[in-house]
């Protein structure tokens, strides 16, 4: 059974930074498409960033140049470094994994169909 457990959320002021972590267990970590999604009440979940097995990354336009997705295969952990945070970044952030290649920017779509999801970690940015 695949398990994804997020951590690192919290409350910071605009302009600050946070690093989210996602501990992964239960499958061959390095072979999957992985990513971060976020959701606010009343809105559809949106893709923030994804990374494939070779380390190729895709980002939503709203976070490019501010967020960085990375993974450490040695410790089976996915990261999201978030800098220059804005109030509009406030959301529940979810770690996700798919049992197939990312396939480019399509992996950011909520309809891409990630197979596994964490329970989320809340990020709150105050102005």
XYZ file of N, CA, C and O in Angstrom:
508
model
N 0.837 -1.187 0.000
C 0.000 0.000 0.000
C 0.876 1.242 0.000
O 1.736 1.401 0.833
N 0.626 2.121 -0.969
C 1.405 3.355 -1.058
C 0.912 4.342 -0.006
O -0.288 4.533 0.165
N 1.850 4.962 0.671
C 1.508 5.991 1.655
C 2.313 7.256 1.396
O 3.515 7.189 1.164
N 1.630 8.385 1.442
C 2.258 9.685 1.264
C 1.901 10.531 2.482
O 0.720 10.703 2.793
N 2.901 11.061 3.148
C 2.667 11.843 4.353
C 3.371 13.186 4.226
O 4.612 13.245 4.192
N 2.572 14.250 4.163
C 3.120 15.597 4.018
C 3.452 16.208 5.375
O 2.850 15.877 6.398
N 4.394 17.148 5.337
C 4.731 17.939 6.513
C 5.336 19.255 6.045
O 5.690 19.401 4.873
N 5.453 20.200 6.983
C 6.130 21.446 6.664
C 5.226 22.644 6.452
O 5.712 23.764 6.265
N 3.923 22.427 6.451
C 3.026 23.564 6.297
C 3.059 24.468 7.513
O 3.635 24.133 8.549
N 2.447 25.636 7.398
C 2.412 26.567 8.509
C 1.948 27.932 8.060
O 1.434 28.090 6.943
N 2.125 28.908 8.932
C 1.704 30.281 8.648
C 2.930 31.178 8.577
O 3.735 31.192 9.514
N 3.047 31.916 7.486
C 4.146 32.865 7.322
C 3.600 34.136 6.687
O 2.523 34.144 6.090
N 4.385 35.182 6.781
C 4.001 36.438 6.141
C 4.382 36.429 4.666
O 5.277 35.680 4.240
N 3.697 37.252 3.904
C 4.019 37.391 2.487
C 5.494 37.731 2.320
O 6.048 38.521 3.090
N 6.101 37.105 1.323
C 7.520 37.290 1.083
C 8.390 36.233 1.747
O 9.585 36.123 1.437
N 7.800 35.469 2.630
C 8.542 34.446 3.339
C 8.679 33.156 2.557
O 8.282 33.074 1.385
N 9.239 32.150 3.212
C 9.504 30.859 2.574
C 9.031 29.713 3.460
O 8.984 29.844 4.694
N 8.712 28.615 2.820
C 8.403 27.358 3.496
C 8.925 26.221 2.638
O 9.012 26.343 1.409
N 9.250 25.110 3.279
C 9.596 23.902 2.533
C 8.678 22.775 2.974
O 8.657 22.403 4.141
N 7.945 22.251 2.033
C 7.087 21.106 2.287
C 7.849 19.820 1.992
O 8.662 19.774 1.068
N 7.560 18.796 2.771
C 8.144 17.482 2.554
C 7.033 16.449 2.432
O 5.958 16.605 3.025
N 7.313 15.398 1.676
C 6.372 14.298 1.526
C 7.152 12.993 1.644
O 7.960 12.664 0.770
N 6.920 12.287 2.726
C 7.558 10.996 2.933
C 6.764 9.923 2.204
O 5.547 9.818 2.375
N 7.457 9.122 1.404
C 6.819 8.148 0.535
C 7.209 6.736 0.949
O 8.392 6.457 1.196
N 6.235 5.857 0.990
C 6.531 4.459 1.287
C 5.584 3.565 0.512
O 4.519 3.999 0.079
N 6.001 2.320 0.319
C 5.097 1.323 -0.226
C 5.265 0.988 -1.690
O 4.565 0.128 -2.204
N 6.231 1.642 -2.419
C 6.416 1.271 -3.816
C 7.782 1.737 -4.291
O 8.528 2.349 -3.542
N 8.096 1.441 -5.551
C 9.387 1.842 -6.107
C 9.351 3.331 -6.391
O 8.955 3.781 -7.451
N 9.760 4.069 -5.415
C 9.615 5.527 -5.403
C 10.132 6.186 -6.669
O 9.512 7.071 -7.238
N 11.268 5.752 -7.133
C 11.943 6.476 -8.209
C 11.281 6.292 -9.563
O 11.575 7.008 -10.501
N 10.365 5.351 -9.685
C 9.812 5.035 -10.994
C 8.528 5.789 -11.313
O 7.977 5.619 -12.391
N 8.077 6.639 -10.448
C 6.764 7.235 -10.594
C 6.811 8.727 -10.890
O 7.789 9.407 -10.619
N 5.700 9.224 -11.414
C 5.475 10.651 -11.521
C 4.979 11.136 -10.167
O 4.062 10.546 -9.592
N 5.571 12.208 -9.666
C 5.149 12.731 -8.371
C 4.905 14.231 -8.472
O 5.478 14.902 -9.337
N 4.084 14.732 -7.578
C 3.787 16.151 -7.677
C 3.134 16.727 -6.443
O 2.810 16.015 -5.487
N 2.972 18.031 -6.488
C 2.263 18.791 -5.455
C 1.056 19.481 -6.084
O 1.160 20.080 -7.164
N -0.050 19.377 -5.409
C -1.278 20.037 -5.810
C -1.762 20.880 -4.626
O -1.352 20.652 -3.488
N -2.647 21.821 -4.909
C -3.201 22.621 -3.813
C -4.672 22.902 -4.067
O -5.130 22.869 -5.210
N -5.357 23.194 -2.987
C -6.796 23.426 -3.095
C -7.248 24.379 -2.006
O -6.818 24.273 -0.848
N -8.133 25.292 -2.385
C -8.794 26.177 -1.436
C -10.287 25.873 -1.468
O -10.799 25.356 -2.471
N -10.999 26.194 -0.400
C -12.426 25.872 -0.339
C -13.199 26.444 -1.525
O -13.036 27.608 -1.893
N -14.015 25.609 -2.145
C -14.846 26.049 -3.245
C -14.168 26.069 -4.599
O -14.800 26.422 -5.600
N -12.898 25.721 -4.621
C -12.167 25.725 -5.889
C -11.670 24.336 -6.226
O -11.471 23.494 -5.356
N -11.444 24.121 -7.520
C -10.904 22.845 -7.965
C -9.434 22.724 -7.552
O -8.704 23.712 -7.510
N -9.051 21.489 -7.271
C -7.649 21.252 -6.948
C -6.793 21.581 -8.168
O -7.145 21.224 -9.291
N -5.664 22.251 -7.954
C -4.811 22.636 -9.073
C -3.400 22.088 -8.897
O -2.898 21.988 -7.775
N -2.798 21.760 -10.011
C -1.419 21.287 -9.978
C -0.455 22.423 -9.749
O -0.601 23.486 -10.347
N 0.506 22.203 -8.892
C 1.531 23.208 -8.585
C 2.842 22.850 -9.291
O 3.427 23.683 -9.976
N 3.286 21.621 -9.135
C 4.539 21.188 -9.741
C 4.573 19.670 -9.775
O 4.025 19.016 -8.891
N 5.206 19.129 -10.812
C 5.420 17.693 -10.897
C 6.861 17.406 -11.299
O 7.540 18.258 -11.881
N 7.288 16.181 -10.988
C 8.636 15.750 -11.318
C 8.580 14.296 -11.752
O 7.897 13.476 -11.132
N 9.286 13.965 -12.836
C 9.235 12.593 -13.313
C 10.447 11.806 -12.810
O 11.265 12.314 -12.048
N 10.538 10.562 -13.241
C 11.576 9.665 -12.730
C 12.981 10.115 -13.100
O 13.952 9.753 -12.438
N 13.103 10.925 -14.155
C 14.421 11.413 -14.572
C 14.740 12.778 -13.966
O 15.806 13.320 -14.213
N 13.775 13.334 -13.219
C 14.013 14.633 -12.603
C 13.512 15.811 -13.411
O 13.728 16.963 -13.026
N 12.852 15.551 -14.518
C 12.278 16.625 -15.318
C 11.066 17.215 -14.594
O 10.220 16.473 -14.089
N 10.977 18.533 -14.559
C 9.946 19.207 -13.761
C 9.005 20.054 -14.616
O 9.366 20.514 -15.708
N 7.798 20.225 -14.101
C 6.824 21.128 -14.694
C 6.216 21.963 -13.571
O 6.010 21.465 -12.465
N 5.913 23.230 -13.867
C 5.357 24.124 -12.865
C 4.139 24.856 -13.415
O 4.065 25.192 -14.602
N 3.204 25.143 -12.518
C 2.120 26.043 -12.871
C 2.704 27.434 -13.088
O 3.680 27.821 -12.419
N 2.120 28.192 -14.015
C 2.636 29.527 -14.310
C 2.668 30.413 -13.067
O 3.570 31.241 -12.907
N 1.715 30.214 -12.176
C 1.590 31.075 -10.997
C 2.719 30.889 -9.990
O 2.897 31.730 -9.101
N 3.478 29.807 -10.110
C 4.537 29.549 -9.124
C 5.929 29.486 -9.739
O 6.915 29.329 -9.015
N 6.012 29.603 -11.060
C 7.322 29.552 -11.721
C 8.238 30.632 -11.160
O 7.807 31.744 -10.885
N 9.484 30.306 -11.020
C 10.533 31.192 -10.492
C 10.424 31.398 -8.975
O 11.296 32.041 -8.386
N 9.382 30.850 -8.335
C 9.246 30.990 -6.884
C 9.303 29.640 -6.168
O 9.821 29.567 -5.046
N 8.762 28.606 -6.791
C 8.712 27.286 -6.165
C 9.680 26.344 -6.883
O 9.883 26.446 -8.098
N 10.217 25.397 -6.117
C 11.086 24.377 -6.695
C 10.702 23.013 -6.141
O 10.677 22.819 -4.914
N 10.418 22.081 -7.045
C 10.128 20.709 -6.647
C 11.398 19.880 -6.794
O 12.174 20.071 -7.730
N 11.611 18.990 -5.842
C 12.780 18.120 -5.912
C 12.479 16.842 -5.151
O 11.477 16.752 -4.432
N 13.338 15.859 -5.330
C 13.151 14.607 -4.598
C 14.501 14.026 -4.246
O 15.493 14.223 -4.952
N 14.511 13.306 -3.144
C 15.710 12.628 -2.689
C 15.396 11.140 -2.673
O 14.702 10.652 -1.762
N 15.854 10.420 -3.690
C 15.551 8.995 -3.799
C 16.136 8.193 -2.647
O 15.608 7.147 -2.283
N 17.220 8.663 -2.081
C 17.878 7.924 -1.000
C 16.994 7.825 0.250
O 17.090 6.848 1.003
N 16.168 8.846 0.453
C 15.312 8.850 1.644
C 13.833 8.849 1.285
O 12.972 9.071 2.141
N 13.535 8.577 0.008
C 12.148 8.480 -0.456
C 11.306 9.679 -0.023
O 10.234 9.529 0.576
N 11.801 10.860 -0.317
C 11.104 12.080 0.090
C 11.018 13.065 -1.064
O 11.998 13.271 -1.781
N 9.838 13.630 -1.220
C 9.574 14.670 -2.202
C 9.514 16.002 -1.467
O 8.987 16.075 -0.344
N 10.023 17.054 -2.101
C 10.054 18.374 -1.475
C 9.399 19.425 -2.369
O 9.344 19.279 -3.591
N 8.956 20.484 -1.739
C 8.526 21.677 -2.459
C 9.064 22.885 -1.699
O 8.585 23.192 -0.605
N 10.072 23.524 -2.258
C 10.608 24.752 -1.682
C 9.806 25.921 -2.230
O 9.734 26.107 -3.446
N 9.225 26.689 -1.328
C 8.351 27.800 -1.728
C 8.947 29.096 -1.213
O 9.078 29.294 0.000
N 9.322 29.968 -2.133
C 9.889 31.268 -1.796
C 8.975 32.392 -2.272
O 8.076 32.170 -3.087
N 9.226 33.588 -1.768
C 8.445 34.767 -2.167
C 6.951 34.478 -2.109
O 6.204 34.767 -3.054
N 6.532 33.924 -1.016
C 5.142 33.499 -0.878
C 4.179 34.689 -0.892
O 4.510 35.784 -0.404
N 3.003 34.447 -1.471
C 1.969 35.466 -1.609
C 0.700 34.996 -0.900
O 0.481 33.784 -0.763
N -0.163 35.904 -0.501
C -1.421 35.480 0.130
C -2.214 34.506 -0.735
O -2.870 33.604 -0.198
N -2.141 34.662 -2.054
C -2.878 33.753 -2.945
C -2.292 32.344 -2.987
O -2.881 31.454 -3.596
N -1.168 32.124 -2.362
C -0.610 30.772 -2.230
C -1.249 30.007 -1.069
O -0.992 28.817 -0.891
N -2.058 30.688 -0.280
C -2.740 30.034 0.836
C -3.631 28.911 0.328
O -4.463 29.121 -0.552
N -3.425 27.714 0.852
C -4.181 26.540 0.389
C -3.775 25.325 1.208
O -2.779 25.355 1.939
N -4.530 24.261 1.038
C -4.097 22.944 1.499
C -3.246 22.344 0.387
O -3.683 22.307 -0.775
N -2.063 21.919 0.734
C -1.144 21.357 -0.248
C -1.088 19.837 -0.094
O -0.909 19.328 1.010
N -1.214 19.155 -1.238
C -1.248 17.702 -1.259
C -0.091 17.153 -2.077
O 0.205 17.650 -3.169
N 0.507 16.109 -1.567
C 1.493 15.325 -2.298
C 0.748 14.230 -3.063
O -0.231 13.666 -2.545
N 1.193 13.936 -4.275
C 0.516 12.928 -5.082
C 1.519 12.142 -5.902
O 2.611 12.632 -6.203
N 1.120 10.935 -6.287
C 1.972 10.081 -7.102
C 1.122 9.308 -8.094
O -0.029 8.963 -7.814
N 1.707 9.061 -9.248
C 1.030 8.288 -10.288
C 1.901 7.116 -10.697
O 3.121 7.254 -10.807
N 1.280 5.997 -10.962
C 1.993 4.785 -11.348
C 2.242 4.741 -12.851
O 2.008 3.728 -13.501
N 2.697 5.860 -13.399
C 2.999 5.952 -14.824
C 3.802 7.234 -15.041
O 3.877 8.087 -14.162
N 4.397 7.394 -16.239
C 5.180 8.614 -16.496
C 4.324 9.873 -16.430
O 3.122 9.837 -16.655
N 4.995 10.992 -16.150
C 4.279 12.265 -16.032
C 3.654 12.701 -17.355
O 2.531 13.217 -17.374
N 4.373 12.559 -18.458
C 3.809 12.974 -19.734
C 3.758 14.473 -19.914
O 2.866 14.994 -20.592
N 4.672 15.217 -19.289
C 4.750 16.651 -19.510
C 3.775 17.447 -18.687
O 3.383 17.033 -17.595
N 3.355 18.601 -19.221
C 2.520 19.536 -18.480
C 1.141 18.964 -18.144
O 0.470 19.454 -17.230
N 0.715 17.953 -18.865
C -0.583 17.311 -18.588
C -0.641 16.794 -17.152
O -1.715 16.727 -16.554
N 0.508 16.450 -16.578
C 0.545 15.927 -15.215
C 0.069 16.958 -14.190
O -0.287 16.584 -13.072
N 0.035 18.234 -14.555
C -0.435 19.275 -13.643
C -1.963 19.357 -13.599
O -2.520 19.974 -12.696
N -2.610 18.780 -14.566
C -4.068 18.853 -14.618
C -4.691 17.953 -13.559
O -4.249 16.820 -13.360
N -5.728 18.407 -12.877
C -6.413 17.517 -11.926
C -7.038 16.314 -12.624
O -7.344 15.309 -11.968
N -7.192 16.365 -13.922
C -7.761 15.237 -14.665
C -6.690 14.248 -15.120
O -7.023 13.230 -15.726
N -5.463 14.532 -14.845
C -4.382 13.591 -15.171
C -4.588 12.276 -14.429
O -4.319 11.209 -14.969
N -5.089 12.369 -13.196
C -5.436 11.148 -12.490
C -4.322 10.549 -11.665
O -3.947 9.392 -11.873
N -3.781 11.326 -10.735
C -2.809 10.755 -9.809
C -3.455 9.598 -9.041
O -4.623 9.667 -8.658
N -2.689 8.548 -8.822
C -3.236 7.351 -8.184
C -3.248 7.410 -6.667
O -4.069 6.777 -6.005
N -2.297 8.162 -6.109
C -2.130 8.163 -4.661
C -2.040 9.599 -4.154
O -1.415 10.453 -4.793
N -2.623 9.831 -2.991
C -2.665 11.171 -2.411
C -2.361 11.131 -0.919
O -2.753 10.188 -0.217
N -1.672 12.171 -0.458
C -1.527 12.361 0.970
C -2.743 13.072 1.520
O -3.674 13.426 0.785
N -2.726 13.314 2.828
C -3.864 13.963 3.475
C -3.775 15.481 3.462
O -4.748 16.161 3.790
N -2.618 15.993 3.112
C -2.470 17.433 2.959
C -1.811 18.122 4.130
O -1.824 17.623 5.267
N -1.232 19.275 3.841
C -0.655 20.143 4.871
C -1.053 21.574 4.533
O -1.000 21.996 3.381
N -1.490 22.312 5.548
C -2.057 23.632 5.329
C -0.977 24.705 5.300
O -0.131 24.779 6.193
N -1.051 25.544 4.280
C -0.154 26.693 4.148
C -0.990 27.963 4.184
O -1.946 28.100 3.399
N -0.649 28.870 5.091
C -1.379 30.131 5.230
C -0.402 31.288 5.121
O 0.568 31.351 5.884
N -0.664 32.183 4.189
C 0.211 33.332 3.965
C -0.561 34.605 4.294
O -1.601 34.876 3.693
N -0.043 35.370 5.207
C -0.702 36.617 5.606
C -0.035 37.813 4.926
O 1.169 37.801 4.667
N -0.821 38.822 4.656
C -0.307 40.017 3.969
C 0.235 41.034 4.949
O 0.056 40.920 6.150
